[in-house]
Tab-separated table of C-alpha atoms in Angstrom:
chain	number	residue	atom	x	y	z
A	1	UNK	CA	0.000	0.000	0.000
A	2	UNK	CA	3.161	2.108	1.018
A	3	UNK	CA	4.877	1.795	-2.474
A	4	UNK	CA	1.302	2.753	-4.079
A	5	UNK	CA	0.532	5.963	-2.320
A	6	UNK	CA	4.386	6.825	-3.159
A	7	UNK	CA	4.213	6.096	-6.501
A	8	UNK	CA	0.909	8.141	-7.014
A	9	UNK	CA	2.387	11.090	-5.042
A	10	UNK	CA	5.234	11.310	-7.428
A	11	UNK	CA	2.912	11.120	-10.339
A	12	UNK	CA	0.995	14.274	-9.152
A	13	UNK	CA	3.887	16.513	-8.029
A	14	UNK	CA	6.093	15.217	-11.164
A	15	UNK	CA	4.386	18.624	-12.969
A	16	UNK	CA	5.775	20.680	-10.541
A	17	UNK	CA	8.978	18.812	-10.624
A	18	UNK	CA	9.291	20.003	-14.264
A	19	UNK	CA	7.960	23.204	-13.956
A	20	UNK	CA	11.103	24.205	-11.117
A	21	UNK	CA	13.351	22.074	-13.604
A	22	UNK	CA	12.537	24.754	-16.212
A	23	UNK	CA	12.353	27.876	-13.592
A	24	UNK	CA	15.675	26.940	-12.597
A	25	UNK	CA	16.733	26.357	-16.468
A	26	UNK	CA	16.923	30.161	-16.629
A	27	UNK	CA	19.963	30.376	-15.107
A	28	UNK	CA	21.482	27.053	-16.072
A	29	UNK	CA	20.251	26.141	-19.319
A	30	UNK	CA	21.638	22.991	-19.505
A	31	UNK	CA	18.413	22.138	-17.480
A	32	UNK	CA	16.200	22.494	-20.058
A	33	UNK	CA	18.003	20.198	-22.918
A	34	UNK	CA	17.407	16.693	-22.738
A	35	UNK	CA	14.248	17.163	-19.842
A	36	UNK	CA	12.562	14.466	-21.506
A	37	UNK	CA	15.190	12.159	-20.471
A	38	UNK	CA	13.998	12.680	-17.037
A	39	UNK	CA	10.334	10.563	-18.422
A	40	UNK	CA	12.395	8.027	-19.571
A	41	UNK	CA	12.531	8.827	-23.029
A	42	UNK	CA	16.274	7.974	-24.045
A	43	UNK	CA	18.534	7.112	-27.175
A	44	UNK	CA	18.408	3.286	-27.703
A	45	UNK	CA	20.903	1.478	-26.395
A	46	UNK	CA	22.580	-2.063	-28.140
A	47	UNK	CA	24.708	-4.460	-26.744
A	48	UNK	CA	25.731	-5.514	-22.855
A	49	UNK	CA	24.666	-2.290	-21.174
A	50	UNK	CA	26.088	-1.505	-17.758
A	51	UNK	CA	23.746	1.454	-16.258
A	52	UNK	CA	25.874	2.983	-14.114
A	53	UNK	CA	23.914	5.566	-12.009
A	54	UNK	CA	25.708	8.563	-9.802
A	55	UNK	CA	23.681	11.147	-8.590
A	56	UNK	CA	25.814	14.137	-8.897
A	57	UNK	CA	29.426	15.158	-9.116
A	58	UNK	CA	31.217	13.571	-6.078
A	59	UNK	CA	29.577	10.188	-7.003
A	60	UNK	CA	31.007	10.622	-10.441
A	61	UNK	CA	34.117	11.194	-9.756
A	62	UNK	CA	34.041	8.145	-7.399
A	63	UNK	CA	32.906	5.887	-10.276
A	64	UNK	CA	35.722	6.968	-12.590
A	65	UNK	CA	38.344	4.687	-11.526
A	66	UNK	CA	35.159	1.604	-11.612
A	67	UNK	CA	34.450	2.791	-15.049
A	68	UNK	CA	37.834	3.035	-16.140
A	69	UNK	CA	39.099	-0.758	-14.885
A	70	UNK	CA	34.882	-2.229	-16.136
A	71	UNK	CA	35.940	-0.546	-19.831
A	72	UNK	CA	39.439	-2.257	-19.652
A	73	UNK	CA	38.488	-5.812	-18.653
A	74	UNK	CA	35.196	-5.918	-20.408
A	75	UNK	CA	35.709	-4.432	-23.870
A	76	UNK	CA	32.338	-5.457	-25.387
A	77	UNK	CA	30.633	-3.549	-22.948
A	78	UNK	CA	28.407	-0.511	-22.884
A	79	UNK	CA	28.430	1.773	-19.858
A	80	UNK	CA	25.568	4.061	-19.537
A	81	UNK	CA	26.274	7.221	-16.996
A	82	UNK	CA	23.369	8.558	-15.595
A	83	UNK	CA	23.091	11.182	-13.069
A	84	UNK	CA	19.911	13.659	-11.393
A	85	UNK	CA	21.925	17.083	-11.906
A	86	UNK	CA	23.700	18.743	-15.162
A	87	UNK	CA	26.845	19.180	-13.059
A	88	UNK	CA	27.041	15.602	-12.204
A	89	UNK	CA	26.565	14.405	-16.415
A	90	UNK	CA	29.216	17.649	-17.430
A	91	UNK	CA	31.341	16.281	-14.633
A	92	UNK	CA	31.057	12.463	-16.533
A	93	UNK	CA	31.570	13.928	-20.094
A	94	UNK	CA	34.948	15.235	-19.023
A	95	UNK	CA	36.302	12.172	-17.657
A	96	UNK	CA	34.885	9.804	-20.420
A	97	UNK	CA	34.174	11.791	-23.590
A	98	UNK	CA	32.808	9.213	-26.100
A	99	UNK	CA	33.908	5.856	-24.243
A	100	UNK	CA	30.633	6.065	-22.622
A	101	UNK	CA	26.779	6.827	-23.215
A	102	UNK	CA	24.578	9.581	-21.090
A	103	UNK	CA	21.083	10.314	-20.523
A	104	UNK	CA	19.391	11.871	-17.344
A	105	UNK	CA	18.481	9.419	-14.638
A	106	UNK	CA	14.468	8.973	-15.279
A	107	UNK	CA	12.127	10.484	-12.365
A	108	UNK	CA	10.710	7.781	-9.916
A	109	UNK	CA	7.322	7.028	-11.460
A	110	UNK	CA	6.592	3.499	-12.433
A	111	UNK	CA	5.874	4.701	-16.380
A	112	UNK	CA	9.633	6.732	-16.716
A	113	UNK	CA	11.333	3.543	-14.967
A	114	UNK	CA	9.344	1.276	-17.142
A	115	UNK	CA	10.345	3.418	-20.240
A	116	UNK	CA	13.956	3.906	-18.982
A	117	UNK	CA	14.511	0.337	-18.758
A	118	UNK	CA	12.369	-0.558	-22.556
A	119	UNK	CA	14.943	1.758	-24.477
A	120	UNK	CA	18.317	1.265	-22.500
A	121	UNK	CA	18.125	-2.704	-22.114
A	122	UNK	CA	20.709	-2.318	-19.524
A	123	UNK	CA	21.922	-6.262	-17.953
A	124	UNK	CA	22.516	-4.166	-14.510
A	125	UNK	CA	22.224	-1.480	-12.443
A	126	UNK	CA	25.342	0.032	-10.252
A	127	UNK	CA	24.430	2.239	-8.149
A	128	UNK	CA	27.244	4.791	-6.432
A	129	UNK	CA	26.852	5.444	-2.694
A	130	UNK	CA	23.225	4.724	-1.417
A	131	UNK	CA	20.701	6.055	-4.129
A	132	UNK	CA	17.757	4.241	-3.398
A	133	UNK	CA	14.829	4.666	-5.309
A	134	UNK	CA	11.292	2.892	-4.672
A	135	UNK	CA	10.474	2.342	-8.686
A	136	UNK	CA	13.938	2.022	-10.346
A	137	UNK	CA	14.682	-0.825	-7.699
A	138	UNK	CA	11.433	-2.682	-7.734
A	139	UNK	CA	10.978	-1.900	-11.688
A	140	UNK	CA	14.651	-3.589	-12.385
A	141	UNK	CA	13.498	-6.751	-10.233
A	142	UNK	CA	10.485	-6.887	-12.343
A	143	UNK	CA	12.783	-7.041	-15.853
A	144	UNK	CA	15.106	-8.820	-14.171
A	145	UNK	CA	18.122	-6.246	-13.685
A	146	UNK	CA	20.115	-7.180	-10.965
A	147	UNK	CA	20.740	-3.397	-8.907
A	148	UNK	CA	24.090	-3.385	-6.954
A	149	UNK	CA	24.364	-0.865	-4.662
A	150	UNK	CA	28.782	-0.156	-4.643
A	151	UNK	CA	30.638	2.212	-2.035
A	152	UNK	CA	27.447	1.893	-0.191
A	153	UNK	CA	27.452	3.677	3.074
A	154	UNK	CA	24.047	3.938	5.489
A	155	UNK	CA	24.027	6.140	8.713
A	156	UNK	CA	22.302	5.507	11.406
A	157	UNK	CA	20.537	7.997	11.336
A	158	UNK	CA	19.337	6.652	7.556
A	159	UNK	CA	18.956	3.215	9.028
A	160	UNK	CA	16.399	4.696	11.762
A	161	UNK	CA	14.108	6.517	8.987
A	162	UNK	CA	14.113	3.340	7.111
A	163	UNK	CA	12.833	1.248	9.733
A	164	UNK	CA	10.279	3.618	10.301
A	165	UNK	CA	8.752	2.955	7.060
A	166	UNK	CA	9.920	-0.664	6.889
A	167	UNK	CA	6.336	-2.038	5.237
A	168	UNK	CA	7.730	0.236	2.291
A	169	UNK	CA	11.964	-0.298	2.587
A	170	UNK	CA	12.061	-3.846	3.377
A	171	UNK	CA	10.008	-5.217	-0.015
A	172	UNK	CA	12.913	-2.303	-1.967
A	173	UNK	CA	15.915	-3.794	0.281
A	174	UNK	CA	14.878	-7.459	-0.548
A	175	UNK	CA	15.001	-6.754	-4.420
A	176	UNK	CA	18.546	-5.176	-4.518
A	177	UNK	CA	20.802	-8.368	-5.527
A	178	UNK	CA	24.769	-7.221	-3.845
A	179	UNK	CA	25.590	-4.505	-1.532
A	180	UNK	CA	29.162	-3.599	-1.494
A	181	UNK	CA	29.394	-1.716	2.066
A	182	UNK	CA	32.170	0.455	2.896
A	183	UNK	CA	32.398	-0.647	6.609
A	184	UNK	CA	31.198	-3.091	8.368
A	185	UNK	CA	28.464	-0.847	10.546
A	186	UNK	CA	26.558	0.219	7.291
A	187	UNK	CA	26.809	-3.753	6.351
A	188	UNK	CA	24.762	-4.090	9.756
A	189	UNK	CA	22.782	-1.580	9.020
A	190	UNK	CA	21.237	-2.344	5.326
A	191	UNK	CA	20.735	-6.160	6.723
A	192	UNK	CA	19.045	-4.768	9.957
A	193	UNK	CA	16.631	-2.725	7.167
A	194	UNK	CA	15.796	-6.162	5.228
A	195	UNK	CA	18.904	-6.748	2.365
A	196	UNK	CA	19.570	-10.470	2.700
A	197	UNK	CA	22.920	-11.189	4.897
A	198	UNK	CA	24.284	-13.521	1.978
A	199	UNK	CA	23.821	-10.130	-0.602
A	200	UNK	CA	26.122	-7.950	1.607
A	201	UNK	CA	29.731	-7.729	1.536
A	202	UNK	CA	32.368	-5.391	3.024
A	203	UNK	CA	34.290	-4.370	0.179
A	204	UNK	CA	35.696	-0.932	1.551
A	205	UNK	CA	35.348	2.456	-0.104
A	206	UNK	CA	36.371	2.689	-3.600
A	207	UNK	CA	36.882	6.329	-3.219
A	208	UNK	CA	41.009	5.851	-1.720
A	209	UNK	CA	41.094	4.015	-5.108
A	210	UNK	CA	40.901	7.939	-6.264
A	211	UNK	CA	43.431	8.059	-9.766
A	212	UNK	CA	44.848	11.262	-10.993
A	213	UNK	CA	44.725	11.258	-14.628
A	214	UNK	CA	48.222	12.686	-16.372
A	215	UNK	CA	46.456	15.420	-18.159
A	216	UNK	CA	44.737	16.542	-14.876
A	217	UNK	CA	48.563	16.610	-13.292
A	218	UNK	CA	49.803	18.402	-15.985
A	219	UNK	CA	47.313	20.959	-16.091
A	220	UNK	CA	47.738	21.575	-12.344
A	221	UNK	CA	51.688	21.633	-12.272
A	222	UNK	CA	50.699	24.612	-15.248
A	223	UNK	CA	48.386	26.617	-13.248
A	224	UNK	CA	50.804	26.479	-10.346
A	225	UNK	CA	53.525	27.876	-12.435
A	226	UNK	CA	51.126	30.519	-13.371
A	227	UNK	CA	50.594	31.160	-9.296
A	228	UNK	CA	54.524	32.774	-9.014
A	229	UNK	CA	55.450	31.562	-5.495
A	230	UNK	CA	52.417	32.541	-3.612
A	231	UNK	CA	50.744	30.808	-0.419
A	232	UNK	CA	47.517	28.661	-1.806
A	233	UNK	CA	45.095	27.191	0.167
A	234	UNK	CA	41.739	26.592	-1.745
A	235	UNK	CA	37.966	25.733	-0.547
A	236	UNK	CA	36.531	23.339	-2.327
A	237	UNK	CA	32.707	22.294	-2.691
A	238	UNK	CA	31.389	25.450	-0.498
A	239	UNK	CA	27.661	25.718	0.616
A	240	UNK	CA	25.827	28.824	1.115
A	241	UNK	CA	26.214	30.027	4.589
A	242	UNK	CA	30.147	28.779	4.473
A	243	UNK	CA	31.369	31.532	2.140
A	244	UNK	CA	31.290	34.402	4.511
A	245	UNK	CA	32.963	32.388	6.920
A	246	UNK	CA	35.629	31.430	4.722
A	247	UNK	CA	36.243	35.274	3.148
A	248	UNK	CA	36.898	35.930	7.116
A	249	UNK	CA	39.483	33.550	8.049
A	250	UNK	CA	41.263	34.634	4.529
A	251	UNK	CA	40.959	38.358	5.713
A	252	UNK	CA	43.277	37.169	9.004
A	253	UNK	CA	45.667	34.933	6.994
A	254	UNK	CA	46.183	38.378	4.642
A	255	UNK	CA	46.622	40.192	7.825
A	256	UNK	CA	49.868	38.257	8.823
A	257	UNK	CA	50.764	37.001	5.129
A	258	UNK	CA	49.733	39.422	2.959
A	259	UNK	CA	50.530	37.556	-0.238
A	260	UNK	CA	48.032	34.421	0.435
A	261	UNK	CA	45.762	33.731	-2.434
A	262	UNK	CA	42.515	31.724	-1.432
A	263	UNK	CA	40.626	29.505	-4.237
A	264	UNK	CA	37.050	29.000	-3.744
A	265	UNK	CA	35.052	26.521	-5.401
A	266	UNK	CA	31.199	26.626	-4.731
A	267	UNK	CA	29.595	23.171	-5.259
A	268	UNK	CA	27.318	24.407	-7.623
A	269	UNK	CA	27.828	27.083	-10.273
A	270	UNK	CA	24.136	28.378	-9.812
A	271	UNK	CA	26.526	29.896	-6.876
A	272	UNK	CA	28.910	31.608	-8.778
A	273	UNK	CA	27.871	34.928	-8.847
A	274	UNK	CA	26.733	35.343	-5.547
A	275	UNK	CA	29.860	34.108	-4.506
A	276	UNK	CA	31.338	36.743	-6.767
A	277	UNK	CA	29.640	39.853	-5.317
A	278	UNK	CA	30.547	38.459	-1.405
A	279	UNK	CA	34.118	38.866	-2.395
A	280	UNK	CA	33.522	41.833	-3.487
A	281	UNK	CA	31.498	43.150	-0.344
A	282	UNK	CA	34.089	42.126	1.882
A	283	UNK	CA	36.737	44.354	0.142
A	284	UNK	CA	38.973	41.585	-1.415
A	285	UNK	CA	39.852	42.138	-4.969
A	286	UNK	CA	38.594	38.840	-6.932
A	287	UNK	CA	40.043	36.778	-10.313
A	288	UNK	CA	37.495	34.844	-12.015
A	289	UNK	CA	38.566	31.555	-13.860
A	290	UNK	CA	35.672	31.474	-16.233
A	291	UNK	CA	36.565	34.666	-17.665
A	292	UNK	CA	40.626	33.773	-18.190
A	293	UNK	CA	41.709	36.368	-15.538
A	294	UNK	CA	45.129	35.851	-13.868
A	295	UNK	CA	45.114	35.647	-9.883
A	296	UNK	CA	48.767	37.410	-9.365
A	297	UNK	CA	46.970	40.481	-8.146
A	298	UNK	CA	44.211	39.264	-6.514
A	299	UNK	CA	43.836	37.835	-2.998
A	300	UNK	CA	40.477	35.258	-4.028
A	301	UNK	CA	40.558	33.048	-7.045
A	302	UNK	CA	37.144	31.836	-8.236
A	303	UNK	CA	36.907	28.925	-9.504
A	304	UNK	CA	33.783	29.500	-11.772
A	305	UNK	CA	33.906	26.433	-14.523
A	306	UNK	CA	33.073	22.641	-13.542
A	307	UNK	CA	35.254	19.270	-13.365
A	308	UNK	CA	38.707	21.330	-12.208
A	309	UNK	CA	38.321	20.956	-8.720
A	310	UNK	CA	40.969	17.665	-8.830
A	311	UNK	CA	43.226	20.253	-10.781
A	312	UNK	CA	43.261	23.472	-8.624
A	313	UNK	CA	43.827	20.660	-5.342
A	314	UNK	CA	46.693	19.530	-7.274
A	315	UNK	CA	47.839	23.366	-7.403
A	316	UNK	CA	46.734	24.355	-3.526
A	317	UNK	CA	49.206	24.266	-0.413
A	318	UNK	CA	46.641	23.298	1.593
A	319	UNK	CA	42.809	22.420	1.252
A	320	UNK	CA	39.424	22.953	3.067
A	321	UNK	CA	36.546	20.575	2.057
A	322	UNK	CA	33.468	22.616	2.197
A	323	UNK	CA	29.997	21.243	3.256
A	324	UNK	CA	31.417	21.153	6.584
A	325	UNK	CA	31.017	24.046	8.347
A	326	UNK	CA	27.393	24.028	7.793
A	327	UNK	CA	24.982	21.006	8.490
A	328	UNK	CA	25.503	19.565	4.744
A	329	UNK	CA	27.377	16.463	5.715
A	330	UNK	CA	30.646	17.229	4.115
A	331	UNK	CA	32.358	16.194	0.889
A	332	UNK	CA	34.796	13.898	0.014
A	333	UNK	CA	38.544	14.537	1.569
A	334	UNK	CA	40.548	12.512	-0.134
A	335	UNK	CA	40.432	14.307	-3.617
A	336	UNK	CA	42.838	16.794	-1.802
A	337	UNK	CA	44.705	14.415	0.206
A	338	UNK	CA	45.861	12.295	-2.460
A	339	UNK	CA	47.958	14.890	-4.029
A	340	UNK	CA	49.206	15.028	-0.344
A	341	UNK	CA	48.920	18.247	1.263
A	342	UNK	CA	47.192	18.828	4.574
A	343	UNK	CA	43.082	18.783	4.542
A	344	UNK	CA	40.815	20.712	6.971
A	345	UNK	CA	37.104	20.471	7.511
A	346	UNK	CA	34.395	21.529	9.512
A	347	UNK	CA	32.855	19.506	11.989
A	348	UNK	CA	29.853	18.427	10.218
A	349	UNK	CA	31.001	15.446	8.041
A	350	UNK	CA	28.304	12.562	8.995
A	351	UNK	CA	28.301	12.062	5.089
A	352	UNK	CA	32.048	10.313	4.948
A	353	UNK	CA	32.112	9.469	8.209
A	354	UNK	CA	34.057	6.141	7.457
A	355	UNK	CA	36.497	7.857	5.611
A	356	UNK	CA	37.229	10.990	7.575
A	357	UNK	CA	37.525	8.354	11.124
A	358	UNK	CA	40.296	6.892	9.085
A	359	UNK	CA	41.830	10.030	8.522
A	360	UNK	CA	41.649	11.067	11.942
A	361	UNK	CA	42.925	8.180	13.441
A	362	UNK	CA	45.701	8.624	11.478
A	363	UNK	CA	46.043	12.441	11.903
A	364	UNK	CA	45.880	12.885	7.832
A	365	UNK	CA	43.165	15.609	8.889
A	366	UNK	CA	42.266	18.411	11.248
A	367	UNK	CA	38.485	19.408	12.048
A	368	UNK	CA	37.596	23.173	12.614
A	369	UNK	CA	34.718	24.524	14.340
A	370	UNK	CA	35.195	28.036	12.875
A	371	UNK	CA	36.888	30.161	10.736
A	372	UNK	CA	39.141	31.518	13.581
A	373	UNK	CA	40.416	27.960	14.477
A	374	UNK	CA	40.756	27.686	10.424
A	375	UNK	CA	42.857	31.211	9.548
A	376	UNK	CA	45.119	29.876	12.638
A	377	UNK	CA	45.858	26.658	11.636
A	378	UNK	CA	46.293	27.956	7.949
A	379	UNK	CA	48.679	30.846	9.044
A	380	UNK	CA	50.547	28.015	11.671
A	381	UNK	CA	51.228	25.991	8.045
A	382	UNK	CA	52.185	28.871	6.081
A	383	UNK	CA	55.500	29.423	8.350
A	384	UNK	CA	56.037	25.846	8.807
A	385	UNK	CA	57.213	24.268	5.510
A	386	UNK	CA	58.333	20.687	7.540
A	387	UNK	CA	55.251	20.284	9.139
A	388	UNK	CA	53.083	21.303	5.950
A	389	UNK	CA	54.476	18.342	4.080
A	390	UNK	CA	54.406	15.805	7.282
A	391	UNK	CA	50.991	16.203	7.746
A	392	UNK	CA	50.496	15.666	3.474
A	393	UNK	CA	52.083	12.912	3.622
A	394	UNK	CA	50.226	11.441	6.407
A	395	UNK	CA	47.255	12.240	4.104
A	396	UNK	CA	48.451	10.396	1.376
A	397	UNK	CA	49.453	7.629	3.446
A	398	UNK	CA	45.786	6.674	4.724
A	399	UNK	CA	44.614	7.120	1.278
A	400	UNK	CA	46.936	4.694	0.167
A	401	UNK	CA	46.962	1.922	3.118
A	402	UNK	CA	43.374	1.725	2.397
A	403	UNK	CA	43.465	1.236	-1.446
A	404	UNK	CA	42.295	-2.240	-3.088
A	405	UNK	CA	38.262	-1.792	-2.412
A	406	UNK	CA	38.357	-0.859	-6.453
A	407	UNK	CA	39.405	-4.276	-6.905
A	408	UNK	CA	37.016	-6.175	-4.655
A	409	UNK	CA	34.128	-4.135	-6.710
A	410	UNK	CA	35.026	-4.743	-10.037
A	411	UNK	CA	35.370	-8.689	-9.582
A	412	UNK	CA	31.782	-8.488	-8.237
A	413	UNK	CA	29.984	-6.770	-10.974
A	414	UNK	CA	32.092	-8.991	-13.622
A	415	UNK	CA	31.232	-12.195	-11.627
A	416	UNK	CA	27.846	-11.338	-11.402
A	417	UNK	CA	27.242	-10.191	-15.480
């Protein structure tokens, strides 16, 4: 009865769905093309199709590597990207070009599944993280599409809202085929909601499995240049309400080292302007990437164009993951600790909480409550060159003790094709 009244509530406010889709599409336009993907209504698809779905951009970056090692031991194959957001599909095209095919994940209602599923033909379903949709789970059981949820993490906090509708999330748990948990807790957790014990395994997070591509070094060791000798630190993935903050721990690093250039990154480019005109309001003079401007007389870079954040980490002294300083959850810290330079966050980071325990155990991270703890352990770096590059390389070091989940993954999709 649950998975009824859902379905029919997503029928009715699907108009409205589409009508914010195109309000929205005024400012990003990229919206508005393809919408009808979003119903289902995608480019046929031939051969052994591997639908691999991501939400948005982190969880398309984490698929990369997965991609990468599926295309080089499968050949035949056909991977099918799919994401919910333009950024996350313009984040795919970059990686992939033409190696792979795209289309807009289809909108939960039993007829856009159903549709999905008639034109794709895909033989399974990965699914990044812990995406877990009512009809696209229980629609793929019905063709017989095996759904594998990979790098799949569950809070329990998650776990408790599932059991509180468990008439509806136990029939959806019972019809995914493998889980590939990060940690054993979230393996105790999706069993304790109804996946089969025998269907979950403890693979590890494919996200230290993080690869830099050559081209992506290259450009960064270029932009670098291009940076003279300056002080970088860079804040990546930034939420609204985390800006300000970060403008006024920048404002006391100029104070004692007036030649410090921060990089800010919004996580979504919808941002970008009103990032923009904060700089400007708090009197520091601003470069814009988008528009080709060089930083060597400014004190904030922008970082205004999608997919560089892996480049302008690889260019950064030191890095601050954003989504942390607000109640977001956090973002992923080991894009910036892999190039091995020291990695700060907030203390709200319940979304990689696996990951940033390892990194604290290990001291390959430091958690900030505000930006005056942030400018003073930023300014403490800045005149310490030795202990800058010890705690980098502790960093690195927990990203690459923990590597080999990648592995794990792959050999369970192949062995289950």
């Amino acid at each position: 009865m649950l998975q009824f009244i859902y379905s029919q509530l997503i029928r009715l406010i699907l108009p409205f769905i589409l009508l914010r889709l195109w309000w929205h599409g005024r400012r990003a336009p990229e919206l508005r093309r393809n919408w009808y993907q979003r119903l289902g209504i995608v480019p046929k698809t031939e051969g052994a199709v591997v639908w691999v779905h991501a939400v948005s951009v982190g969880e398309t970056i984490a698929a990369g590597p997965m991609v990468r090692r599926l295309l080089a031991r499968e050949p035949g194959i056909t991977i099918l990207m799919t994401a919910m957001t333009d950024t996350g599909l313009a984040q795919a095209r970059k990686m992939f070009g033409d190696q792979v095919h795209y289309a807009y994940a289809p909108y939960d209602t039993p007829g856009s599944i159903r549709r999905f599923l008639k034109r794709a033909r895909p033989r399974i379903l990965v699914i990044m993280e812990t995406e877990i949709w009512p009809n696209m789970i229980r629609q793929c059981r019905a063709s017989e599409v095996p759904v594998f949820l990979i790098n799949a993490r569950l809070s329990e906090r998650s776990a408790q809202g599932y059991e509180r509708i468990r008439s509806l999330a136990v029939p959806i748990m019972r019809s995914i085929s493998w889980v590939a948990a990060q940690a054993e807790k979230d393996a105790k957790r999706f069993c304790r909601i109804g996946v089969a014990d025998a269907k979950v395994a403890v693979t590890g997070s494919v996200k230290f499995d993080v690869d830099i591509p050559d081209a992506v070094r290259q450009a960064s060791v270029a932009f670098r240049e291009s940076l003279g000798g300056r002080f970088v630190w860079i804040a990546g993935s930034t939420h609204e309400g985390e800006d300000v903050q970060l403008l006024d721990a920048h404002r006391q690093i100029l104070a004692r080292y007036p030649q410090a250039l921060l990089i800010i990154v919004p996580r979504h480019p919808e941002r970008f302007e009103s990032v923009a005109d904060k700089v400007l309001k708090a009197g520091l003079t601003l470069a814009r990437r988008s528009a080709g401007e060089a930083a060597d007389a400014a004190n904030v870079y922008l970082g205004d164009t999608m997919g560089e954040l892996m480049m302008l980490y690889g260019a950064s002294d030191v890095a601050f993951v954003g989504g942390s300083l607000i109640e977001r959850g956090g973002h992923n810290p080991l894009e910036p600790a892999v190039w091995g330079i020291p990695v700060f966050s907030g203390p709200h980071v319940f979304n990689f909480e696996t990951i940033y325990q390892r990194l604290v155990d290990d001291s390959g991270v430091k958690l900030v409550g505000n930006a005056d703890e942030l400018a003073a352990d930023v300014s403490r770096l800045i005149g310490d060159d030795e202990e800058r590059r010890a705690i980098g390389d502790r960093a690195l070091a927990v990203v690459n003790k923990n590597r080999g989940a990648l592995e794990r993954v792959v050999d369970g999709i192949i062995d289950r094709l």
